mmCIF file of C-alpha atoms (C1' of nucleotides) in Angstrom:
data_model
loop_
_atom_site.group_PDB
_atom_site.id
_atom_site.type_symbol
_atom_site.label_atom_id
_atom_site.label_comp_id
_atom_site.label_asym_id
_atom_site.label_seq_id
_atom_site.Cartn_x
_atom_site.Cartn_y
_atom_site.Cartn_z
ATOM 1 C CA MET A 26 -49.885 102.749 5.797
ATOM 2 C CA ASN A 27 -52.309 104.539 8.254
ATOM 3 C CA TYR A 28 -56.195 103.034 8.554
ATOM 4 C CA GLU A 29 -57.756 104.525 5.580
ATOM 5 C CA GLU A 30 -54.814 102.698 3.885
ATOM 6 C CA ALA A 31 -55.323 99.016 5.040
ATOM 7 C CA LYS A 32 -59.056 99.098 5.316
ATOM 8 C CA ILE A 33 -59.185 99.532 1.524
ATOM 9 C CA LYS A 34 -56.164 97.372 0.800
ATOM 10 C CA PHE A 35 -58.027 94.568 2.920
ATOM 11 C CA ILE A 36 -61.261 95.341 1.224
ATOM 12 C CA SER A 37 -60.300 94.616 -1.811
ATOM 13 C CA THR A 38 -57.992 92.103 -1.609
ATOM 14 C CA TRP A 39 -60.330 90.542 0.238
ATOM 15 C CA GLY A 40 -62.894 90.933 -2.739
ATOM 16 C CA SER A 41 -60.162 90.004 -5.779
ATOM 17 C CA LEU A 42 -59.714 86.508 -3.679
ATOM 18 C CA GLY A 43 -63.530 86.091 -3.619
ATOM 19 C CA THR A 44 -63.487 83.745 -6.478
ATOM 20 C CA LEU A 45 -61.057 81.387 -4.221
ATOM 21 C CA TRP A 46 -63.526 81.021 -1.877
ATOM 22 C CA GLY A 47 -66.594 80.915 -4.239
ATOM 23 C CA ILE A 48 -68.365 84.104 -4.233
ATOM 24 C CA ASN A 49 -68.326 87.202 -6.286
ATOM 25 C CA LYS A 50 -65.940 90.907 -5.416
ATOM 26 C CA ALA A 51 -68.825 92.499 -4.508
ATOM 27 C CA MET A 52 -69.983 89.497 -2.020
ATOM 28 C CA ALA A 53 -66.385 89.276 -1.076
ATOM 29 C CA GLN A 54 -66.310 93.294 0.200
ATOM 30 C CA ILE A 55 -69.101 93.677 1.632
ATOM 31 C CA GLN A 56 -68.616 90.826 3.526
ATOM 32 C CA ALA A 57 -64.967 92.067 3.896
ATOM 33 C CA LEU A 58 -66.312 95.544 5.245
ATOM 34 C CA LEU A 59 -68.486 94.187 7.544
ATOM 35 C CA PHE A 60 -65.492 92.010 8.953
ATOM 36 C CA ILE A 61 -63.353 94.236 10.420
ATOM 37 C CA SER A 62 -66.437 97.258 11.254
ATOM 38 C CA THR A 63 -66.809 97.916 14.668
ATOM 39 C CA LYS A 64 -70.300 97.645 14.341
ATOM 40 C CA PRO A 65 -73.573 97.120 12.468
ATOM 41 C CA LEU A 66 -74.071 98.976 8.958
ATOM 42 C CA SER A 67 -76.734 100.038 7.562
ATOM 43 C CA MET A 68 -77.069 99.687 3.711
ATOM 44 C CA GLU A 69 -76.721 102.529 2.931
ATOM 45 C CA GLU A 70 -73.098 103.110 5.246
ATOM 46 C CA ILE A 71 -72.013 99.670 2.932
ATOM 47 C CA MET A 72 -73.451 101.529 -0.362
ATOM 48 C CA GLU A 73 -71.394 104.987 0.314
ATOM 49 C CA GLU A 74 -67.971 103.239 1.614
ATOM 50 C CA LEU A 75 -68.277 100.675 -1.403
ATOM 51 C CA GLN A 76 -69.224 103.131 -3.828
ATOM 52 C CA ILE A 77 -71.946 100.438 -5.193
ATOM 53 C CA SER A 78 -75.138 101.057 -5.993
ATOM 54 C CA ARG A 79 -78.154 99.861 -3.206
ATOM 55 C CA GLY A 80 -79.487 97.160 -6.258
ATOM 56 C CA ASN A 81 -76.069 95.542 -6.001
ATOM 57 C CA THR A 82 -75.865 95.969 -2.201
ATOM 58 C CA SER A 83 -79.176 94.325 -1.547
ATOM 59 C CA MET A 84 -78.957 91.812 -4.029
ATOM 60 C CA ASN A 85 -75.331 90.850 -2.234
ATOM 61 C CA LEU A 86 -76.197 91.192 0.833
ATOM 62 C CA ARG A 87 -79.842 88.591 0.554
ATOM 63 C CA GLN A 88 -76.794 85.843 -0.527
ATOM 64 C CA LEU A 89 -74.461 86.432 2.307
ATOM 65 C CA MET A 90 -77.763 85.774 3.709
ATOM 66 C CA ASP A 91 -78.013 82.767 2.169
ATOM 67 C CA TRP A 92 -74.503 81.806 2.436
ATOM 68 C CA GLY A 93 -75.492 82.514 6.209
ATOM 69 C CA ILE A 94 -72.312 84.135 6.797
ATOM 70 C CA VAL A 95 -74.514 87.557 6.992
ATOM 71 C CA THR A 96 -77.461 88.418 10.018
ATOM 72 C CA LYS A 97 -80.035 91.163 10.244
ATOM 73 C CA GLU A 98 -79.588 93.602 13.177
ATOM 74 C CA LEU A 99 -82.600 94.983 14.151
ATOM 75 C CA ILE A 100 -81.334 98.329 16.368
ATOM 76 C CA PRO A 101 -84.273 99.397 18.672
ATOM 77 C CA GLY A 102 -85.819 102.556 17.493
ATOM 78 C CA GLU A 103 -84.352 102.580 14.213
ATOM 79 C CA ARG A 104 -85.947 102.490 10.055
ATOM 80 C CA LYS A 105 -83.000 100.490 8.703
ATOM 81 C CA GLU A 106 -82.029 97.567 8.395
ATOM 82 C CA TYR A 107 -77.913 97.006 10.123
ATOM 83 C CA PHE A 108 -76.116 93.955 8.738
ATOM 84 C CA THR A 109 -73.160 92.190 10.555
ATOM 85 C CA THR A 110 -70.701 89.246 9.715
ATOM 86 C CA GLU A 111 -69.585 86.225 11.608
ATOM 87 C CA LYS A 112 -67.226 87.570 12.827
ATOM 88 C CA ASP A 113 -65.040 84.352 14.057
ATOM 89 C CA VAL A 114 -63.101 82.968 11.832
ATOM 90 C CA GLN A 115 -63.753 79.087 11.782
ATOM 91 C CA GLU A 116 -66.845 79.681 11.470
ATOM 92 C CA LEU A 117 -66.696 81.626 9.068
ATOM 93 C CA ALA A 118 -64.111 78.424 7.444
ATOM 94 C CA ARG A 119 -66.998 76.036 8.605
ATOM 95 C CA ILE A 120 -69.696 77.973 7.531
ATOM 96 C CA VAL A 121 -67.415 78.071 3.631
ATOM 97 C CA ALA A 122 -66.275 74.621 3.309
ATOM 98 C CA LYS A 123 -69.786 73.444 3.674
ATOM 99 C CA GLU A 124 -71.561 75.738 1.084
ATOM 100 C CA ARG A 125 -68.989 75.485 -1.277
ATOM 101 C CA SER A 126 -69.435 70.976 -0.372
ATOM 102 C CA ARG A 127 -72.477 71.122 -0.807
ATOM 103 C CA ARG A 128 -72.946 74.080 -3.499
ATOM 104 C CA GLU A 129 -70.030 72.031 -5.771
ATOM 105 C CA ILE A 130 -68.448 69.240 -4.568
ATOM 106 C CA GLN A 131 -71.670 67.512 -3.691
ATOM 107 C CA PRO A 132 -73.046 67.438 -7.160
ATOM 108 C CA VAL A 133 -69.948 66.828 -9.066
ATOM 109 C CA ILE A 134 -69.183 63.754 -6.807
ATOM 110 C CA LYS A 135 -72.853 62.600 -7.998
ATOM 111 C CA VAL A 136 -71.593 62.680 -11.867
ATOM 112 C CA LEU A 137 -68.229 60.878 -11.426
ATOM 113 C CA ASN A 138 -69.636 58.734 -9.357
ATOM 114 C CA GLU A 139 -72.301 58.030 -12.812
ATOM 115 C CA VAL A 140 -69.553 58.296 -14.979
ATOM 116 C CA SER A 141 -67.481 55.576 -13.338
ATOM 117 C CA SER A 142 -70.539 53.567 -12.832
ATOM 118 C CA ILE A 143 -71.028 52.696 -16.833
ATOM 119 C CA GLU A 144 -70.783 49.039 -17.752
ATOM 120 C CA ASP A 145 -67.726 48.174 -18.465
ATOM 121 C CA ASP A 146 -68.115 46.664 -22.400
ATOM 122 C CA GLY A 147 -64.460 45.453 -22.396
ATOM 123 C CA THR A 148 -62.922 47.903 -24.027
ATOM 124 C CA GLU A 149 -59.756 49.654 -23.596
ATOM 125 C CA LYS A 150 -61.586 52.963 -23.658
ATOM 126 C CA THR A 151 -64.264 52.675 -21.228
ATOM 127 C CA LYS A 152 -61.625 50.791 -19.049
ATOM 128 C CA GLU A 153 -60.216 53.265 -19.001
ATOM 129 C CA LEU A 154 -62.884 55.751 -18.543
ATOM 130 C CA ILE A 155 -64.293 54.192 -15.944
ATOM 131 C CA LYS A 156 -61.100 53.673 -13.871
ATOM 132 C CA GLN A 157 -59.390 57.608 -14.294
ATOM 133 C CA THR A 158 -63.147 58.722 -13.253
ATOM 134 C CA LYS A 159 -63.684 56.412 -10.403
ATOM 135 C CA ALA A 160 -59.961 57.365 -9.456
ATOM 136 C CA LEU A 161 -61.365 61.760 -9.633
ATOM 137 C CA HIS A 162 -64.831 60.580 -7.289
ATOM 138 C CA ASP A 163 -62.562 58.353 -5.320
ATOM 139 C CA LEU A 164 -60.068 61.520 -3.677
ATOM 140 C CA THR A 165 -62.727 64.066 -4.645
ATOM 141 C CA GLU A 166 -65.032 62.632 -1.572
ATOM 142 C CA THR A 167 -61.614 62.009 0.827
ATOM 143 C CA ALA A 168 -60.642 65.271 -0.290
ATOM 144 C CA ASP A 169 -64.133 67.006 0.658
ATOM 145 C CA ALA A 170 -64.799 64.686 4.078
ATOM 146 C CA MET A 171 -61.161 65.378 5.103
ATOM 147 C CA ILE A 172 -61.740 69.002 5.426
ATOM 148 C CA ASN A 173 -65.621 69.070 6.757
ATOM 149 C CA LYS A 174 -63.906 67.253 9.305
ATOM 150 C CA LEU A 175 -61.544 69.298 9.936
ATOM 151 C CA VAL A 176 -63.182 72.316 10.002
ATOM 152 C CA ASN A 177 -66.195 71.289 11.965
ATOM 153 C CA GLN A 178 -64.693 70.587 14.608
ATOM 154 C CA GLN A 179 -63.281 72.332 17.384
ATOM 155 C CA GLN A 180 -59.661 73.652 17.892
ATOM 156 C CA ASN A 181 -60.193 70.757 20.399
ATOM 157 C CA TRP A 182 -57.336 68.122 20.920
ATOM 158 C CA ILE A 183 -57.584 66.694 17.334
ATOM 159 C CA THR A 184 -57.029 69.535 15.339
ATOM 160 C CA LYS A 185 -54.006 70.425 17.374
ATOM 161 C CA SER A 186 -51.496 67.716 17.621
ATOM 162 C CA LEU A 187 -52.241 67.998 14.340
ATOM 163 C CA LEU A 188 -51.701 71.253 13.055
ATOM 164 C CA LYS A 189 -48.452 70.536 15.320
ATOM 165 C CA LEU A 190 -47.453 67.719 12.920
ATOM 166 C CA PHE A 191 -48.121 69.439 10.254
ATOM 167 C CA THR A 192 -47.029 72.852 11.176
ATOM 168 C CA MET B 25 -75.360 55.421 -19.805
ATOM 169 C CA ASN B 26 -72.862 54.481 -22.632
ATOM 170 C CA TYR B 27 -68.862 55.368 -23.004
ATOM 171 C CA GLU B 28 -70.242 58.690 -25.205
ATOM 172 C CA GLU B 29 -72.508 59.734 -23.281
ATOM 173 C CA ALA B 30 -70.553 59.440 -19.965
ATOM 174 C CA LYS B 31 -67.627 60.873 -21.593
ATOM 175 C CA ILE B 32 -69.291 63.870 -22.676
ATOM 176 C CA LYS B 33 -70.784 64.267 -19.005
ATOM 177 C CA PHE B 34 -67.015 63.448 -17.413
ATOM 178 C CA ILE B 35 -65.838 66.554 -19.813
ATOM 179 C CA SER B 36 -68.583 68.825 -19.812
ATOM 180 C CA THR B 37 -69.000 68.234 -15.393
ATOM 181 C CA TRP B 38 -64.929 68.890 -14.486
ATOM 182 C CA GLY B 39 -65.106 71.779 -17.415
ATOM 183 C CA SER B 40 -68.100 73.703 -14.885
ATOM 184 C CA LEU B 41 -66.008 72.682 -12.110
ATOM 185 C CA GLY B 42 -62.229 73.618 -13.327
ATOM 186 C CA THR B 43 -63.202 77.774 -11.694
ATOM 187 C CA LEU B 44 -63.446 75.370 -8.059
ATOM 188 C CA TRP B 45 -59.743 74.847 -8.582
ATOM 189 C CA GLY B 46 -58.905 78.232 -10.278
ATOM 190 C CA ILE B 47 -58.029 77.421 -14.356
ATOM 191 C CA ASN B 48 -60.608 78.101 -17.026
ATOM 192 C CA LYS B 49 -63.899 76.049 -18.425
ATOM 193 C CA ALA B 50 -61.837 74.611 -21.762
ATOM 194 C CA MET B 51 -58.738 74.134 -19.380
ATOM 195 C CA ALA B 52 -60.466 71.642 -17.431
ATOM 196 C CA GLN B 53 -62.081 70.098 -20.951
ATOM 197 C CA ILE B 54 -58.530 69.825 -22.134
ATOM 198 C CA GLN B 55 -57.296 68.520 -18.920
ATOM 199 C CA ALA B 56 -61.041 66.092 -19.116
ATOM 200 C CA LEU B 57 -59.582 64.707 -21.969
ATOM 201 C CA LEU B 58 -56.578 63.768 -21.668
ATOM 202 C CA PHE B 59 -57.381 62.220 -18.676
ATOM 203 C CA ILE B 60 -59.310 59.750 -19.827
ATOM 204 C CA SER B 61 -57.570 59.309 -23.135
ATOM 205 C CA THR B 62 -55.936 55.660 -23.692
ATOM 206 C CA LYS B 63 -53.183 57.445 -25.701
ATOM 207 C CA PRO B 64 -51.481 61.599 -25.959
ATOM 208 C CA LEU B 65 -53.878 63.245 -28.630
ATOM 209 C CA SER B 66 -52.389 66.146 -31.068
ATOM 210 C CA MET B 67 -54.085 69.556 -31.152
ATOM 211 C CA GLU B 68 -55.852 68.190 -33.953
ATOM 212 C CA GLU B 69 -57.694 65.597 -31.943
ATOM 213 C CA ILE B 70 -58.328 68.163 -29.238
ATOM 214 C CA MET B 71 -59.815 70.791 -31.611
ATOM 215 C CA GLU B 72 -62.543 68.196 -32.617
ATOM 216 C CA GLU B 73 -63.406 66.573 -29.644
ATOM 217 C CA LEU B 74 -63.945 69.474 -27.719
ATOM 218 C CA GLN B 75 -65.418 71.623 -30.884
ATOM 219 C CA ILE B 76 -62.815 74.472 -30.420
ATOM 220 C CA SER B 77 -60.724 76.658 -32.692
ATOM 221 C CA ARG B 78 -57.122 75.946 -33.025
ATOM 222 C CA GLY B 79 -56.652 79.521 -30.904
ATOM 223 C CA ASN B 80 -58.009 78.441 -27.832
ATOM 224 C CA THR B 81 -56.096 74.845 -27.954
ATOM 225 C CA SER B 82 -53.216 76.487 -27.944
ATOM 226 C CA MET B 83 -52.877 78.742 -25.406
ATOM 227 C CA ASN B 84 -54.483 76.077 -23.472
ATOM 228 C CA LEU B 85 -52.671 73.931 -23.849
ATOM 229 C CA ARG B 86 -50.128 76.283 -22.902
ATOM 230 C CA GLN B 87 -51.082 77.084 -19.980
ATOM 231 C CA LEU B 88 -51.389 73.713 -18.575
ATOM 232 C CA MET B 89 -48.049 73.611 -19.509
ATOM 233 C CA ASP B 90 -48.091 76.286 -17.011
ATOM 234 C CA TRP B 91 -49.108 74.455 -14.707
ATOM 235 C CA GLY B 92 -47.698 71.309 -14.811
ATOM 236 C CA ILE B 93 -50.676 69.276 -15.613
ATOM 237 C CA VAL B 94 -49.508 68.619 -19.142
ATOM 238 C CA THR B 95 -46.799 67.752 -21.559
ATOM 239 C CA LYS B 96 -45.806 67.059 -24.390
ATOM 240 C CA GLU B 97 -45.110 63.727 -26.458
ATOM 241 C CA LEU B 98 -42.623 63.013 -29.291
ATOM 242 C CA ILE B 99 -44.202 60.512 -31.409
ATOM 243 C CA PRO B 100 -41.165 58.938 -33.162
ATOM 244 C CA GLY B 101 -41.792 59.874 -37.345
ATOM 245 C CA GLU B 102 -44.611 62.706 -36.349
ATOM 246 C CA ARG B 103 -44.653 65.830 -37.123
ATOM 247 C CA LYS B 104 -47.395 66.994 -34.920
ATOM 248 C CA GLU B 105 -47.168 67.997 -31.148
ATOM 249 C CA TYR B 106 -49.118 65.317 -28.850
ATOM 250 C CA PHE B 107 -50.392 65.711 -25.775
ATOM 251 C CA THR B 108 -50.891 63.922 -22.870
ATOM 252 C CA THR B 109 -51.788 64.423 -18.557
ATOM 253 C CA GLU B 110 -50.728 63.326 -15.710
ATOM 254 C CA LYS B 111 -53.031 60.381 -14.933
ATOM 255 C CA ASP B 112 -52.019 59.969 -11.387
ATOM 256 C CA VAL B 113 -55.438 62.326 -9.003
ATOM 257 C CA GLN B 114 -52.409 62.266 -5.841
ATOM 258 C CA GLU B 115 -49.988 63.863 -8.376
ATOM 259 C CA LEU B 116 -52.241 65.879 -9.876
ATOM 260 C CA ALA B 117 -53.702 67.162 -6.350
ATOM 261 C CA ARG B 118 -50.090 68.460 -5.546
ATOM 262 C CA ILE B 119 -48.856 69.860 -8.069
ATOM 263 C CA VAL B 120 -52.789 71.345 -8.976
ATOM 264 C CA ALA B 121 -52.710 73.227 -4.566
ATOM 265 C CA LYS B 122 -48.898 73.499 -5.249
ATOM 266 C CA GLU B 123 -49.586 76.084 -7.435
ATOM 267 C CA ARG B 124 -52.883 77.205 -6.570
ATOM 268 C CA SER B 125 -50.992 78.364 -3.067
ATOM 269 C CA ARG B 126 -48.391 79.878 -5.197
ATOM 270 C CA ARG B 127 -50.235 82.249 -7.105
ATOM 271 C CA GLU B 128 -53.320 82.965 -5.255
ATOM 272 C CA ILE B 129 -52.764 82.273 -1.016
ATOM 273 C CA GLN B 130 -49.437 83.882 -0.642
ATOM 274 C CA PRO B 131 -50.388 87.118 -1.939
ATOM 275 C CA VAL B 132 -53.150 87.092 0.113
ATOM 276 C CA ILE B 133 -51.492 85.671 2.991
ATOM 277 C CA LYS B 134 -48.878 88.980 2.295
ATOM 278 C CA VAL B 135 -51.670 91.755 2.025
ATOM 279 C CA LEU B 136 -53.524 90.182 5.194
ATOM 280 C CA ASN B 137 -50.061 90.287 7.265
ATOM 281 C CA GLU B 138 -48.530 94.013 5.695
ATOM 282 C CA VAL B 139 -52.478 95.792 7.141
ATOM 283 C CA SER B 140 -52.025 93.044 10.268
ATOM 284 C CA SER B 141 -48.541 95.385 10.367
ATOM 285 C CA ILE B 142 -49.992 99.085 10.690
ATOM 286 C CA GLU B 143 -49.604 100.665 12.995
ATOM 287 C CA ASP B 144 -51.263 100.797 16.895
ATOM 288 C CA ASP B 145 -52.328 103.949 16.901
ATOM 289 C CA GLY B 146 -55.365 103.341 19.957
ATOM 290 C CA THR B 147 -58.626 103.998 17.738
ATOM 291 C CA GLU B 148 -61.744 100.779 18.720
ATOM 292 C CA LYS B 149 -61.504 100.601 14.323
ATOM 293 C CA THR B 150 -57.463 100.133 14.242
ATOM 294 C CA LYS B 151 -57.544 97.456 17.211
ATOM 295 C CA GLU B 152 -59.862 95.959 15.243
ATOM 296 C CA LEU B 153 -58.716 96.164 11.721
ATOM 297 C CA ILE B 154 -55.454 94.497 13.451
ATOM 298 C CA LYS B 155 -57.276 91.926 15.041
ATOM 299 C CA GLN B 156 -59.817 91.315 12.263
ATOM 300 C CA THR B 157 -56.999 90.972 9.686
ATOM 301 C CA LYS B 158 -54.638 88.910 11.714
ATOM 302 C CA ALA B 159 -56.982 86.548 12.403
ATOM 303 C CA LEU B 160 -57.453 85.996 8.797
ATOM 304 C CA HIS B 161 -54.097 85.680 8.419
ATOM 305 C CA ASP B 162 -53.183 82.952 11.011
ATOM 306 C CA LEU B 163 -56.316 80.539 9.131
ATOM 307 C CA THR B 164 -55.378 80.857 5.697
ATOM 308 C CA GLU B 165 -51.356 80.333 6.719
ATOM 309 C CA THR B 166 -52.614 77.434 8.763
ATOM 310 C CA ALA B 167 -54.821 76.475 5.945
ATOM 311 C CA ASP B 168 -52.742 76.203 3.472
ATOM 312 C CA ALA B 169 -50.064 74.545 4.940
ATOM 313 C CA MET B 170 -51.861 71.514 6.015
ATOM 314 C CA ILE B 171 -53.376 71.655 2.463
ATOM 315 C CA ASN B 172 -49.736 71.405 1.345
ATOM 316 C CA LYS B 173 -48.278 69.047 3.949
ATOM 317 C CA LEU B 174 -51.362 66.476 3.064
ATOM 318 C CA VAL B 175 -51.602 66.657 -0.890
ATOM 319 C CA ASN B 176 -47.595 66.207 -0.571
ATOM 320 C CA GLN B 177 -47.432 63.681 1.451
ATOM 321 C CA GLN B 178 -48.052 59.994 -0.698
ATOM 322 C CA GLN B 179 -49.662 57.734 0.624
ATOM 323 C CA ASN B 180 -47.989 57.253 3.565
ATOM 324 C CA TRP B 181 -48.566 55.647 7.214
ATOM 325 C CA ILE B 182 -49.917 58.623 8.680
ATOM 326 C CA THR B 183 -52.310 59.538 5.667
ATOM 327 C CA LYS B 184 -53.917 56.151 5.634
ATOM 328 C CA SER B 185 -53.864 57.238 9.462
ATOM 329 C CA LEU B 186 -55.598 60.466 9.222
ATOM 330 C CA LEU B 187 -57.752 59.145 6.549
ATOM 331 C CA LYS B 188 -59.194 56.051 8.890
ATOM 332 C CA LEU B 189 -59.669 58.851 11.717
ATOM 333 C CA PHE B 190 -61.790 61.179 9.466
ATOM 334 C CA THR B 191 -63.988 58.630 7.527
ATOM 335 C "C1'" DA C 8 -33.070 78.127 -50.676
ATOM 336 C "C1'" DT C 9 -37.908 76.970 -51.120
ATOM 337 C "C1'" DA C 10 -42.601 75.329 -49.239
ATOM 338 C "C1'" DA C 11 -45.070 72.122 -46.324
ATOM 339 C "C1'" DA C 12 -46.560 71.078 -42.420
ATOM 340 C "C1'" DC C 13 -47.062 72.425 -38.136
ATOM 341 C "C1'" DT C 14 -47.912 75.823 -33.733
ATOM 342 C "C1'" DT C 15 -48.476 80.900 -31.950
ATOM 343 C "C1'" DT C 16 -49.680 85.206 -31.935
ATOM 344 C "C1'" DC C 17 -52.937 88.918 -30.787
ATOM 345 C "C1'" DA C 18 -57.118 92.400 -32.758
ATOM 346 C "C1'" DA C 19 -61.865 91.683 -32.855
ATOM 347 C "C1'" DT C 20 -65.869 89.567 -31.588
ATOM 348 C "C1'" DA C 21 -68.741 86.885 -28.590
ATOM 349 C "C1'" DA C 22 -70.739 84.744 -24.495
ATOM 350 C "C1'" DT C 23 -70.701 85.321 -19.590
ATOM 351 C "C1'" DT C 24 -71.011 87.909 -15.253
ATOM 352 C "C1'" DA C 25 -71.657 92.098 -12.724
ATOM 353 C "C1'" DT C 26 -73.795 96.616 -11.478
ATOM 354 C "C1'" DT C 27 -77.134 100.280 -11.667
ATOM 355 C "C1'" DG C 28 -80.666 102.486 -11.393
ATOM 356 C "C1'" DA C 29 -85.933 103.154 -11.573
ATOM 357 C "C1'" DA C 30 -90.274 101.656 -10.526
ATOM 358 C "C1'" DA C 31 -92.621 98.580 -7.831
ATOM 359 C "C1'" DG C 32 -92.915 96.402 -2.946
ATOM 360 C "C1'" DT C 33 -92.996 96.511 1.522
ATOM 361 C "C1'" DT C 34 -93.295 97.847 6.308
ATOM 362 C "C1'" DT C 35 -94.154 101.614 9.619
ATOM 363 C "C1'" DA C 36 -95.658 105.694 11.908
ATOM 364 C "C1'" DA C 37 -98.818 108.854 12.497
ATOM 365 C "C1'" DT D 27 -105.540 105.011 4.807
ATOM 366 C "C1'" DT D 28 -101.625 107.367 3.754
ATOM 367 C "C1'" DA D 29 -97.148 108.786 3.181
ATOM 368 C "C1'" DA D 30 -92.653 108.178 4.284
ATOM 369 C "C1'" DA D 31 -88.532 105.763 4.849
ATOM 370 C "C1'" DC D 32 -86.944 102.135 3.522
ATOM 371 C "C1'" DT D 33 -85.833 97.543 0.577
ATOM 372 C "C1'" DT D 34 -86.228 94.472 -3.401
ATOM 373 C "C1'" DT D 35 -86.678 92.774 -8.689
ATOM 374 C "C1'" DC D 36 -85.734 93.126 -12.815
ATOM 375 C "C1'" DA D 37 -84.570 95.210 -17.053
ATOM 376 C "C1'" DA D 38 -80.921 97.180 -19.363
ATOM 377 C "C1'" DT D 39 -75.795 98.289 -20.055
ATOM 378 C "C1'" DA D 40 -71.624 97.713 -17.897
ATOM 379 C "C1'" DA D 41 -67.493 95.412 -17.445
ATOM 380 C "C1'" DT D 42 -64.752 91.430 -17.916
ATOM 381 C "C1'" DT D 43 -63.689 87.154 -19.847
ATOM 382 C "C1'" DA D 44 -63.095 83.424 -22.987
ATOM 383 C "C1'" DT D 45 -63.021 82.366 -27.757
ATOM 384 C "C1'" DT D 46 -61.991 82.927 -32.655
ATOM 385 C "C1'" DG D 47 -59.392 83.018 -36.959
ATOM 386 C "C1'" DA D 48 -56.018 84.617 -39.873
ATOM 387 C "C1'" DA D 49 -52.007 86.433 -40.450
ATOM 388 C "C1'" DA D 50 -47.320 86.002 -38.411
ATOM 389 C "C1'" DG D 51 -43.805 82.746 -37.212
ATOM 390 C "C1'" DT D 52 -41.613 77.901 -36.675
ATOM 391 C "C1'" DT D 53 -39.979 73.920 -37.256
ATOM 392 C "C1'" DT D 54 -38.456 70.006 -40.448
ATOM 393 C "C1'" DA D 55 -37.683 67.523 -45.363
ATOM 394 C "C1'" DT D 56 -36.399 68.316 -50.017
#
DNA sequence: ATAAACTTTCAATAATTATTGAAAGTTTAA
DNA sequence: TTAAACTTTCAATAATTATTGAAAGTTTAT
């Protein structure tokens, strides 16, 4: 496998993994391209490399910036805008975990809390609904808290010890 | 909010959360319905409650069984098949984490490993590709391992201590 | 062996989501 | 202030994914 093949394989794999971290294919591919680029890229260059339209590129870059994963780079003397992505994988993971928590997990926790707090009318089905949604609520909240904590700490002594424990 | 309202809210919320754990809406809704049901349900009952077609119900039940989340229950004297879901949230999380790892994460780890193992031709762009995909590979592998380990342990002393540490 | 009761399959269709491309908008240089 | 260089927006279209429903398949009872 040479450089070009490897690059294409990486971008397309990372693109299809997008769903796993809650973003769409084009977004993930743009991020992947920037992630292995040795310099900031212009919209033109991104369009060219990924064979996608100007509109698509513009919208997805905007979303990546909303997520805080990509930033504009102003190159002196250049009219065009250039883009870079966060290059540190730990930081990337931190941002993604935080955003997904805020966008998707927190709203669900809220609903689970509401549902599990309905008045117990004494019927079996109500008891079951309350019991099960409460269990889901607690699980979701705990998982969310753990992921955020883990991902937030820098590679400090706790994380290091945990890695040893769990590997 | 009364029982019916709460039930509908729970099912639809859990349904739209489906994407987060990698399954589609109908699948997630069927699972949600079974999760709060006090008894096994027939295909007929599921179709009726969720207002979905027989074909859709059949296919999604099949998928849930493939995942190992739902099982057929044979009720003596009954011709119909009845379905139940795993009711323990910890066990549910274990199954989901394991399946997603197998279906999605492992294949990505494999590709990242291949890509990061290409021959270093000495150019800057190849060096960057290798460096960055290697970092992603290590991150993904570590995260996958941790999630599986965490979710696999029963609520034993380690998990309990961790929860205290991280909450 | 037949038929009723039930489940699965799958081509057709609908719903959703992503993408395009060109017009409108913005910024900068002269 | 004008025009060139560039970016954004968004209605139209394409691609993808989910859903239907009816025919085919299976199982069980008689």
